[in-house]
């Protein structure tokens, strides 16, 4: 646990040191759970967004984009159920005065049991060596089975109490499990209460006539209210999708774990409108398609898993998360939700306008069902960044810090380094910079010895360095250095663009999603 915490602290400080993420308004001591993206961070974020957009919109003839406003008519949130049901169950510790999400306290307790299972597995793997069969061990080891039973029972009870809104039982569960305030150890808890997560604001100049609004807590509703606009003007035929990226806001009470849970964050959502009755098939399709998108980035199959929901949101008939192994354990990265016709039907009811689709094949109108894929851009950023950050021991016994961001997402693709700051090398290096900048994000760096510059670019996540030396002036070749292998090759300047483009091109990576 301490090792995980240390690793996570390194992630946070590295993100700041290399211009990826700063605490918001830091000169005023920051604002809790709000962050700003720096010069490198903004590029990484843009590349993740583009990688998603290409995979969802550009690669699908029947998916189009949208950019709806953050402000929406307040009735939207009445219809969607957010005014009445977008709540978190909260509990306060009477001694420490700290506030927690009751369900998260229980889930963290379950994660501790899960960590015990992992420990048993690791122990056994060491003991049995190559003969170890993890699946068989998990299915037969009495201790593991007991732990799993315990976990299942806790999660089942939590799910059913939340479903029934039985908050007294959630408190009873916390007490029975002996869960203490993680910061102080106190077990002196208040009752559990519900708390709405939407931020309110006002539209209009005068206090009397101002209209109460909410900052949108999800981008999805902007898609639902525009469903017919897009369908009619785009002459879309079911099944078709509408994709959107944009800010969402939630007054998260327990906003911690850096950019994992923020108050202002960005979502990348896609609503796929389908014929009622086909939702099961599309649910499976999108679960698989979205996992393939993640795997295409090569961050390790073992770092992902599905988590099927037992407790379903008010709008869903099936839901699963794609979880990622963050430095603090497996947690939700993306949700795939079968939302039925809940949203469109509710908007029809509250607006009095028909939101139906005329199906020419069936010769009848119906309210489509919706399959949603929803991923947090910031959370994806954290997945990429935390997985990429590695301390590596080199053959000569020294260590290097390397940020192995997949080249396709790296903020800067290549750094141009003149070996020395004289003899015409900077001028030659500038020429290469001016040529490559048309196609990719390039850095120019001439300060310090070249070895130190390599290390700096490794730590900043730049996949390639180009070194211009005296030989360059003689035969128009340079050294191309690869961040991950540290391999160096001598290449002609005229081949640089093709060599690098091949490895950073989105097409090359996206083809793995097929
Ligand atoms: N439209 C469905 C929806 O919003 P959700 O599970 O509440 O579903 C979807 O959110 C995704 O948005 C999550 O999987 C997560 O990646 C991201 N997300 C949600 N709350 C977040 C927060 N407070 N900070 C950062 N990302 C968040």
Coordinates of C-alpha atoms and ligand atoms in Angstrom, one line a residue:
X1 CA 0.0 0.0 0.0
X2 CA 2.8 2.4 1.0
X3 CA 4.6 1.6 -2.3
X4 CA 1.4 2.4 -4.3
X5 CA 1.0 5.7 -2.4
X6 CA 4.7 6.6 -3.1
X7 CA 4.2 5.8 -6.8
X8 CA 1.1 8.0 -6.9
X9 CA 2.9 10.9 -5.2
X10 CA 5.6 10.6 -7.9
X11 CA 3.0 10.7 -10.6
X12 CA 1.5 14.0 -9.2
X13 CA 4.9 15.7 -8.7
X14 CA 6.2 14.6 -12.1
X15 CA 3.0 15.9 -13.8
X16 CA 3.8 19.3 -12.2
X17 CA 7.5 19.3 -12.8
X18 CA 7.2 18.6 -16.5
X19 CA 4.3 21.0 -17.3
X20 CA 1.5 18.5 -17.5
X21 CA -0.8 19.4 -14.6
X22 CA -0.8 22.3 -12.1
X23 CA -3.2 22.8 -9.2
X24 CA -5.7 25.4 -10.2
X25 CA -5.0 29.0 -9.1
X26 CA -2.0 27.8 -7.2
X27 CA -0.7 31.3 -6.2
X28 CA -3.9 31.5 -4.0
X29 CA -3.1 28.0 -2.6
X30 CA -5.1 26.2 -5.2
X31 CA -8.8 25.1 -5.3
X32 CA -9.6 21.6 -4.1
X33 CA -10.1 19.0 -6.8
X34 CA -9.7 21.6 -9.6
X35 CA -6.6 21.4 -11.9
X36 CA -5.1 23.2 -14.8
X37 CA -3.3 21.5 -17.7
X38 CA 0.1 22.9 -18.6
X39 CA 2.0 23.2 -21.9
X40 CA 2.6 19.4 -22.2
X41 CA -0.7 18.4 -20.6
X42 CA -2.8 20.4 -23.0
X43 CA -1.2 18.5 -25.9
X44 CA -1.6 15.1 -24.4
X45 CA -5.2 15.9 -23.6
X46 CA -5.8 17.1 -27.2
X47 CA -4.3 13.9 -28.6
X48 CA -6.4 11.6 -26.4
X49 CA -9.5 13.5 -27.5
X50 CA -8.5 13.3 -31.1
X51 CA -7.7 9.6 -30.8
X52 CA -11.2 9.0 -29.4
X53 CA -12.9 11.3 -31.9
X54 CA -11.3 9.6 -34.9
X55 CA -12.1 6.1 -33.6
X56 CA -15.7 7.0 -32.9
X57 CA -16.7 9.6 -35.5
X58 CA -14.2 9.5 -38.4
X59 CA -14.1 5.7 -38.5
X60 CA -17.9 5.2 -38.3
X61 CA -20.0 6.3 -41.3
X62 CA -23.1 6.4 -39.0
X63 CA -21.7 8.4 -36.1
X64 CA -21.6 12.2 -36.2
X65 CA -20.4 14.8 -33.7
X66 CA -22.1 17.5 -31.7
X67 CA -21.0 20.4 -29.5
X68 CA -23.9 21.3 -27.2
X69 CA -23.9 24.2 -24.7
X70 CA -22.9 23.6 -21.1
X71 CA -26.0 25.6 -20.0
X72 CA -29.2 23.8 -20.7
X73 CA -32.9 24.6 -19.9
X74 CA -33.4 23.6 -16.3
X75 CA -36.2 21.3 -17.1
X76 CA -33.7 19.1 -18.8
X77 CA -32.4 18.0 -15.4
X78 CA -35.9 17.5 -14.0
X79 CA -36.6 15.2 -17.0
X80 CA -33.3 13.3 -16.8
X81 CA -33.8 12.5 -13.1
X82 CA -30.7 14.4 -12.0
X83 CA -32.7 16.9 -9.8
X84 CA -34.2 14.1 -7.8
X85 CA -31.7 11.2 -8.1
X86 CA -28.2 12.5 -8.8
X87 CA -27.1 12.1 -5.2
X88 CA -24.3 10.6 -3.3
X89 CA -24.8 9.0 0.2
X90 CA -22.6 11.0 2.6
X91 CA -21.5 10.3 6.1
X92 CA -19.6 12.6 8.5
X93 CA -17.1 11.6 11.2
X94 CA -18.2 13.4 14.4
X95 CA -14.7 13.5 15.8
X96 CA -12.6 14.5 12.7
X97 CA -15.5 16.5 11.1
X98 CA -14.4 14.9 7.8
X99 CA -17.0 14.0 5.2
X100 CA -17.0 10.8 3.2
X101 CA -19.0 9.0 0.6
X102 CA -20.5 6.1 2.5
X103 CA -20.5 3.8 -0.5
X104 CA -16.8 4.6 -1.2
X105 CA -15.9 3.8 2.4
X106 CA -17.4 0.3 2.0
X107 CA -15.8 -0.1 -1.4
X108 CA -12.4 0.8 -0.1
X109 CA -12.9 -1.8 2.6
X110 CA -13.7 -4.4 -0.1
X111 CA -10.6 -3.3 -2.0
X112 CA -8.5 -4.2 1.1
X113 CA -9.9 -7.7 1.0
X114 CA -9.1 -7.9 -2.7
X115 CA -5.6 -6.8 -1.9
X116 CA -5.3 -9.8 0.5
X117 CA -6.4 -12.1 -2.4
X118 CA -3.7 -10.6 -4.6
X119 CA -1.1 -11.2 -1.8
X120 CA -2.2 -14.9 -1.6
X121 CA -1.9 -15.2 -5.4
X122 CA 1.6 -13.6 -5.4
X123 CA 2.7 -15.9 -2.6
X124 CA 1.5 -19.0 -4.4
X125 CA 2.9 -17.9 -7.7
X126 CA 6.3 -17.6 -6.0
X127 CA 6.0 -21.0 -4.3
X128 CA 4.8 -23.0 -7.4
X129 CA 6.9 -21.1 -10.0
X130 CA 6.1 -22.0 -13.7
X131 CA 3.7 -24.7 -12.6
X132 CA 1.3 -22.1 -11.1
X133 CA -2.2 -22.0 -12.5
X134 CA -3.8 -18.7 -11.3
X135 CA -7.3 -19.6 -12.5
X136 CA -7.3 -22.9 -10.7
X137 CA -5.8 -21.4 -7.6
X138 CA -8.5 -18.7 -7.5
X139 CA -11.2 -21.3 -8.0
X140 CA -10.0 -23.7 -5.3
X141 CA -7.9 -22.1 -2.6
X142 CA -10.1 -22.0 0.6
X143 CA -8.7 -18.7 1.8
X144 CA -9.3 -17.0 -1.5
X145 CA -12.8 -18.4 -1.7
X146 CA -13.6 -17.1 1.8
X147 CA -12.4 -13.7 0.9
X148 CA -14.4 -13.6 -2.3
X149 CA -17.5 -14.7 -0.5
X150 CA -17.0 -12.0 2.0
X151 CA -16.5 -9.4 -0.7
X152 CA -19.6 -10.5 -2.7
X153 CA -21.8 -10.4 0.4
X154 CA -20.7 -6.9 1.3
X155 CA -21.2 -5.5 -2.2
X156 CA -24.5 -7.2 -2.5
X157 CA -25.8 -5.8 0.7
X158 CA -24.5 -2.3 -0.2
X159 CA -26.1 -2.5 -3.6
X160 CA -29.5 -3.5 -2.3
X161 CA -29.5 -0.9 0.6
X162 CA -28.7 1.8 -1.9
X163 CA -31.3 0.6 -4.3
X164 CA -33.9 0.6 -1.6
X165 CA -32.6 4.0 -0.3
X166 CA -32.1 2.3 3.0
X167 CA -29.5 4.7 4.3
X168 CA -29.8 3.4 7.9
X169 CA -28.6 0.0 6.7
X170 CA -25.6 1.6 4.9
X171 CA -24.6 3.1 8.2
X172 CA -25.2 -0.3 10.0
X173 CA -23.0 -2.0 7.4
X174 CA -20.2 0.6 8.0
X175 CA -20.4 -0.1 11.7
X176 CA -20.6 -3.8 11.4
X177 CA -17.5 -3.9 9.2
X178 CA -15.7 -1.8 11.8
X179 CA -14.8 0.9 9.1
X180 CA -12.9 3.8 10.6
X181 CA -12.2 7.3 9.4
X182 CA -9.2 6.6 7.0
X183 CA -7.4 9.7 8.3
X184 CA -8.0 9.5 12.1
X185 CA -9.1 6.0 12.9
X186 CA -12.3 7.2 14.6
X187 CA -15.5 5.2 14.3
X188 CA -17.8 7.9 15.6
X189 CA -20.1 8.3 12.5
X190 CA -23.2 10.4 11.8
X191 CA -26.2 9.0 9.9
X192 CA -25.9 8.7 6.2
X193 CA -27.6 11.5 4.1
X194 CA -28.2 12.1 0.4
X195 CA -26.5 15.0 -1.2
X196 CA -27.2 16.3 -4.8
X197 CA -24.1 16.7 -6.9
X198 CA -25.2 19.4 -9.4
X199 CA -23.7 22.9 -9.3
X200 CA -26.4 25.6 -9.4
X201 CA -26.0 29.0 -11.0
X202 CA -28.1 31.8 -12.3
X203 CA -28.9 33.2 -15.8
X204 CA -29.9 36.9 -16.0
X205 CA -28.9 40.2 -14.6
X206 CA -31.5 41.0 -12.0
X207 CA -31.9 39.0 -8.8
X208 CA -35.7 38.7 -9.2
X209 CA -35.9 37.6 -12.8
X210 CA -32.8 35.4 -12.9
X211 CA -33.4 31.9 -13.9
X212 CA -31.9 29.0 -11.8
X213 CA -29.6 26.9 -13.9
X214 CA -27.3 23.9 -13.4
X215 CA -23.9 23.4 -14.9
X216 CA -24.3 20.1 -16.8
X217 CA -23.2 17.1 -14.8
X218 CA -22.9 15.0 -18.0
X219 CA -22.7 15.8 -21.7
X220 CA -25.2 13.1 -22.6
X221 CA -28.3 15.3 -22.2
X222 CA -27.1 17.7 -24.8
X223 CA -27.2 14.8 -27.2
X224 CA -30.6 13.6 -26.2
X225 CA -32.3 17.0 -26.6
X226 CA -30.7 17.3 -30.1
X227 CA -31.5 13.8 -31.2
X228 CA -34.2 14.8 -33.7
X229 CA -32.2 17.9 -35.0
X230 CA -29.3 15.7 -35.9
X231 CA -31.4 12.8 -37.1
X232 CA -33.5 15.0 -39.5
X233 CA -30.7 17.3 -40.8
X234 CA -28.2 14.5 -41.2
X235 CA -30.9 12.1 -42.6
X236 CA -29.6 9.5 -40.1
X237 CA -31.0 6.0 -40.2
X238 CA -31.1 3.8 -37.1
X239 CA -28.7 2.5 -35.8
X240 CA -26.7 5.7 -35.6
X241 CA -24.6 7.6 -33.0
X242 CA -24.0 11.1 -31.8
X243 CA -20.6 11.8 -30.2
X244 CA -19.6 14.7 -28.1
X245 CA -16.7 15.8 -25.9
X246 CA -16.9 18.6 -23.4
X247 CA -16.9 19.8 -19.8
X248 CA -19.1 18.4 -17.1
X249 CA -19.3 19.6 -13.5
X250 CA -20.1 17.7 -10.3
X251 CA -19.9 18.9 -6.7
X252 CA -18.0 15.8 -5.7
X253 CA -17.7 15.7 -1.9
X254 CA -14.9 13.2 -1.8
X255 CA -12.8 14.7 -4.6
X256 CA -9.4 13.1 -4.2
X257 CA -7.0 11.0 -6.0
X258 CA -5.7 13.9 -8.2
X259 CA -7.5 14.1 -11.5
X260 CA -9.3 10.8 -11.0
X261 CA -12.3 12.6 -9.4
X262 CA -12.6 16.2 -10.2
X263 CA -15.3 18.9 -9.8
X264 CA -14.8 20.2 -13.3
X265 CA -13.8 17.6 -15.8
X266 CA -14.2 16.6 -19.4
X267 CA -16.3 13.7 -20.8
X268 CA -16.2 11.9 -24.2
X269 CA -19.6 10.4 -24.7
X270 CA -21.4 8.7 -27.5
X271 CA -25.1 7.8 -27.6
X272 CA -26.0 5.1 -30.1
X273 CA -29.6 5.1 -31.1
X274 CA -31.0 1.7 -31.8
X275 CA -34.1 -0.3 -32.4
X276 CA -35.8 -1.4 -29.2
X277 CA -35.0 -5.1 -28.5
X278 CA -31.5 -4.9 -30.0
X279 CA -29.9 -3.4 -26.9
X280 CA -28.3 -6.6 -25.7
X281 CA -26.5 -7.2 -28.9
X282 CA -25.3 -3.5 -29.1
X283 CA -24.3 -3.6 -25.5
X284 CA -21.9 -6.5 -26.1
X285 CA -20.7 -4.9 -29.3
X286 CA -19.7 -1.6 -27.7
X287 CA -18.2 -3.3 -24.6
X288 CA -15.9 -5.1 -26.9
X289 CA -15.2 -2.2 -29.3
X290 CA -14.3 0.1 -26.5
X291 CA -11.9 -2.3 -24.8
X292 CA -10.2 -2.8 -28.2
X293 CA -9.7 0.9 -28.4
X294 CA -8.0 0.9 -25.0
X295 CA -5.9 -2.1 -25.9
X296 CA -4.8 -0.5 -29.2
X297 CA -2.6 1.8 -27.1
X298 CA -0.5 -1.1 -25.9
X299 CA -0.7 -0.3 -22.2
X300 CA -1.0 -4.0 -21.2
X301 CA -4.0 -6.3 -21.3
X302 CA -3.6 -7.1 -17.7
X303 CA -4.3 -3.5 -16.7
X304 CA -7.9 -3.7 -17.8
X305 CA -11.0 -5.6 -16.7
X306 CA -14.8 -5.4 -17.0
X307 CA -16.9 -4.7 -13.9
X308 CA -20.6 -5.5 -14.5
X309 CA -22.9 -3.4 -12.4
X310 CA -25.2 -5.1 -9.9
X311 CA -26.8 -1.8 -8.9
X312 CA -28.1 -0.1 -12.0
X313 CA -28.6 3.6 -12.4
X314 CA -32.2 4.8 -12.7
X315 CA -31.9 4.9 -16.5
X316 CA -30.2 1.6 -17.3
X317 CA -31.1 -2.0 -18.0
X318 CA -27.4 -3.2 -18.2
X319 CA -24.2 -1.4 -17.4
X320 CA -20.5 -2.3 -17.1
X321 CA -17.3 -0.4 -16.5
X322 CA -14.0 -0.8 -18.1
X323 CA -11.7 -0.6 -15.1
X324 CA -8.0 0.3 -15.3
X325 CA -5.3 -0.5 -12.9
X326 CA -4.4 2.9 -11.5
X327 CA -1.6 3.4 -9.0
X328 CA -4.3 3.0 -6.3
X329 CA -5.9 -0.2 -7.7
X330 CA -8.5 -1.1 -10.3
X331 CA -11.0 1.7 -10.8
X332 CA -13.6 2.8 -13.3
X333 CA -12.2 4.4 -16.5
X334 CA -15.2 4.1 -18.8
X335 CA -18.8 3.2 -18.6
X336 CA -20.9 1.3 -21.1
X337 CA -24.6 1.8 -20.4
X338 CA -27.7 0.4 -22.0
X339 CA -30.1 3.3 -21.3
X340 CA -33.3 2.0 -22.8
X341 CA -35.6 4.7 -24.0
X342 CA -35.6 6.3 -20.6
X343 CA -34.0 9.7 -21.6
X344 CA -35.9 10.3 -24.9
X345 CA -39.2 9.2 -23.3
X346 CA -38.7 11.5 -20.3
X347 CA -37.8 14.5 -22.6
X348 CA -40.9 13.8 -24.6
X349 CA -43.0 13.8 -21.4
X350 CA -41.4 17.0 -20.0
X351 CA -41.2 19.0 -23.2
X352 CA -44.5 17.8 -24.8
X353 CA -42.5 17.3 -28.1
X354 CA -42.4 14.0 -30.0
X355 CA -38.9 12.6 -30.0
X356 CA -39.6 9.6 -32.2
X357 CA -38.0 8.0 -35.2
X358 CA -39.9 6.9 -38.3
X359 CA -38.4 3.5 -39.3
X360 CA -38.9 3.1 -43.1
X361 CA -38.2 -0.6 -42.9
X362 CA -40.8 -1.3 -40.2
X363 CA -43.1 1.5 -41.5
X364 CA -43.8 2.8 -38.0
X365 CA -42.5 5.3 -35.5
X366 CA -40.9 4.5 -32.2
X367 CA -38.8 5.9 -29.4
X368 CA -35.3 4.6 -30.0
X369 CA -33.3 2.8 -27.3
X370 CA -29.8 4.1 -26.5
X371 CA -26.5 2.5 -25.9
X372 CA -24.0 4.9 -24.3
X373 CA -20.2 4.8 -24.1
X374 CA -18.9 7.4 -21.6
X375 CA -15.3 8.0 -20.7
X376 CA -13.7 10.8 -18.6
X377 CA -10.9 12.5 -20.6
X378 CA -9.0 13.5 -17.5
X379 CA -9.3 9.9 -16.1
X380 CA -8.0 8.6 -19.4
X381 CA -5.1 11.1 -19.1
X382 CA -4.4 9.8 -15.6
X383 CA -4.4 6.2 -16.9
X384 CA -2.0 7.0 -19.7
X385 CA 0.3 9.2 -17.6
X386 CA 0.5 6.9 -14.5
X387 CA 1.1 3.8 -16.6
X388 CA 3.8 5.7 -18.6
X389 CA 5.9 6.9 -15.7
X390 CA 8.7 4.4 -14.9
X391 CA 12.0 4.4 -13.1
X392 CA 14.3 2.1 -15.0
X393 CA 17.6 0.6 -14.0
X394 CA 20.2 0.8 -16.9
X395 CA 22.9 -1.7 -17.8
X396 CA 25.6 0.6 -16.4
X397 CA 23.9 0.6 -13.0
X398 CA 22.4 4.1 -13.3
X399 CA 18.7 4.8 -13.3
X400 CA 16.6 6.9 -15.6
X401 CA 13.0 8.3 -15.3
X402 CA 11.1 7.7 -18.5
X403 CA 7.6 8.6 -19.4
X404 CA 6.6 5.9 -21.9
X405 CA 3.5 7.7 -23.3
X406 CA 2.3 5.8 -26.4
X407 CA 4.0 7.7 -29.3
X408 CA 0.7 8.5 -30.9
X409 CA -0.5 10.4 -27.8
X410 CA 2.9 12.0 -26.8
X411 CA 2.6 15.8 -26.5
X412 CA 5.9 16.4 -28.4
X413 CA 6.8 13.9 -31.0
X414 CA 10.4 14.8 -31.5
X415 CA 13.1 17.0 -30.0
X416 CA 15.9 18.5 -32.2
X417 CA 19.2 18.8 -30.4
X418 CA 22.3 20.4 -31.9
X419 CA 25.3 18.6 -30.4
X420 CA 27.0 21.9 -29.6
X421 CA 25.9 25.5 -29.7
X422 CA 28.4 26.5 -32.4
X423 CA 30.0 25.5 -35.8
X424 CA 26.7 26.1 -37.6
X425 CA 25.0 23.1 -35.9
X426 CA 22.1 25.2 -34.3
X427 CA 21.4 26.7 -37.8
X428 CA 21.2 23.2 -39.3
X429 CA 19.1 21.9 -36.4
X430 CA 16.7 24.9 -36.9
X431 CA 16.3 24.0 -40.5
X432 CA 15.1 20.5 -39.5
X433 CA 12.8 22.0 -36.9
X434 CA 11.2 24.3 -39.4
X435 CA 10.6 21.4 -41.8
X436 CA 9.2 18.9 -39.3
X437 CA 6.9 21.5 -37.5
X438 CA 4.5 21.4 -40.4
X439 CA 3.6 17.8 -39.6
X440 CA 4.1 17.3 -35.8
X441 CA 4.8 19.0 -32.5
X442 CA 8.5 19.5 -32.2
X443 CA 10.8 20.9 -29.5
X444 CA 14.2 22.5 -29.9
X445 CA 16.7 22.2 -27.1
X446 CA 20.4 23.3 -27.1
X447 CA 21.0 23.7 -23.4
X448 CA 23.3 21.3 -21.4
X449 CA 25.2 18.2 -22.5
X450 CA 23.4 16.0 -25.0
X451 CA 23.1 13.1 -22.5
X452 CA 21.3 15.3 -20.1
X453 CA 19.0 16.6 -22.8
X454 CA 18.2 13.0 -23.7
X455 CA 17.2 12.3 -20.1
X456 CA 15.1 15.5 -19.9
X457 CA 13.2 14.4 -23.1
X458 CA 12.8 10.8 -21.7
X459 CA 11.2 12.2 -18.6
X460 CA 9.0 14.6 -20.6
X461 CA 7.7 11.7 -22.7
X462 CA 9.2 12.7 -26.1
X463 CA 9.4 9.5 -28.2
X464 CA 12.2 10.7 -30.5
X465 CA 15.3 12.9 -30.4
X466 CA 17.3 14.0 -33.4
X467 CA 20.9 15.0 -32.8
X468 CA 22.6 17.2 -35.3
X469 CA 26.4 16.9 -35.2
X470 CA 29.4 17.7 -37.4
X471 CA 28.9 14.7 -39.6
X472 CA 25.4 16.2 -40.5
X473 CA 27.2 19.1 -42.2
X474 CA 29.2 16.7 -44.3
X475 CA 26.6 14.1 -45.4
X476 CA 23.0 15.3 -44.4
X477 CA 22.5 12.5 -41.8
X478 CA 21.5 12.8 -38.1
X479 CA 21.2 10.5 -35.2
X480 CA 17.6 9.4 -34.4
X481 CA 17.3 8.2 -30.8
X482 CA 14.3 6.2 -29.6
X483 CA 13.0 7.0 -26.1
X484 CA 11.9 3.5 -25.1
X485 CA 14.9 1.4 -26.3
X486 CA 17.4 4.2 -26.2
X487 CA 18.6 2.8 -29.6
X488 CA 20.3 5.2 -31.9
X489 CA 20.3 5.0 -35.7
X490 CA 22.0 7.1 -38.3
X491 CA 19.5 8.3 -40.8
X492 CA 19.3 10.7 -43.7
X493 CA 17.5 14.0 -43.0
X494 CA 15.2 13.5 -46.0
X495 CA 13.9 10.2 -44.4
X496 CA 13.1 11.7 -41.0
X497 CA 9.6 12.7 -41.6
X498 CA 8.5 9.3 -43.0
X499 CA 10.4 7.4 -40.2
X500 CA 8.8 9.3 -37.4
X501 CA 5.3 9.7 -39.0
X502 CA 5.0 6.0 -39.4
X503 CA 5.3 5.6 -35.6
X504 CA 3.1 8.5 -34.5
X505 CA 0.5 8.3 -37.1
X506 CA -3.0 7.7 -35.7
X507 CA -3.9 5.4 -38.5
X508 CA -1.2 2.9 -37.6
X509 CA -2.5 2.7 -34.0
X510 CA -6.2 2.8 -34.8
X511 CA -5.9 -0.1 -37.2
X512 CA -5.4 -2.2 -34.1
X513 CA -9.0 -1.5 -33.0
X514 CA -10.4 -3.5 -36.0
Ligands
LIG1 N1 -23.5 9.9 -19.1 C1 -23.2 8.9 -18.2 C2 -22.2 9.3 -17.2 O1 -21.9 10.4 -17.0 P1 -20.7 8.3 -15.3 O2 -20.4 6.9 -15.0 O3 -21.3 9.2 -14.2 O4 -21.7 8.2 -16.5 C3 -18.8 8.6 -17.0 O5 -19.5 9.0 -15.9 C4 -17.3 8.7 -17.0 O6 -17.0 10.1 -16.6 C5 -16.7 7.9 -15.8 O7 -16.4 6.6 -16.3 C6 -15.4 8.7 -15.6 O8 -14.4 8.3 -16.5 C7 -15.8 10.1 -15.9 N2 -16.1 10.8 -14.6 C8 -17.2 10.8 -13.9 N3 -17.2 11.6 -12.8 C9 -15.9 12.2 -12.8 C10 -15.2 13.1 -12.0 N4 -15.8 13.6 -10.9 N5 -13.9 13.4 -12.3 C11 -13.4 12.9 -13.4 N6 -14.0 12.0 -14.3 C12 -15.2 11.7 -14.0

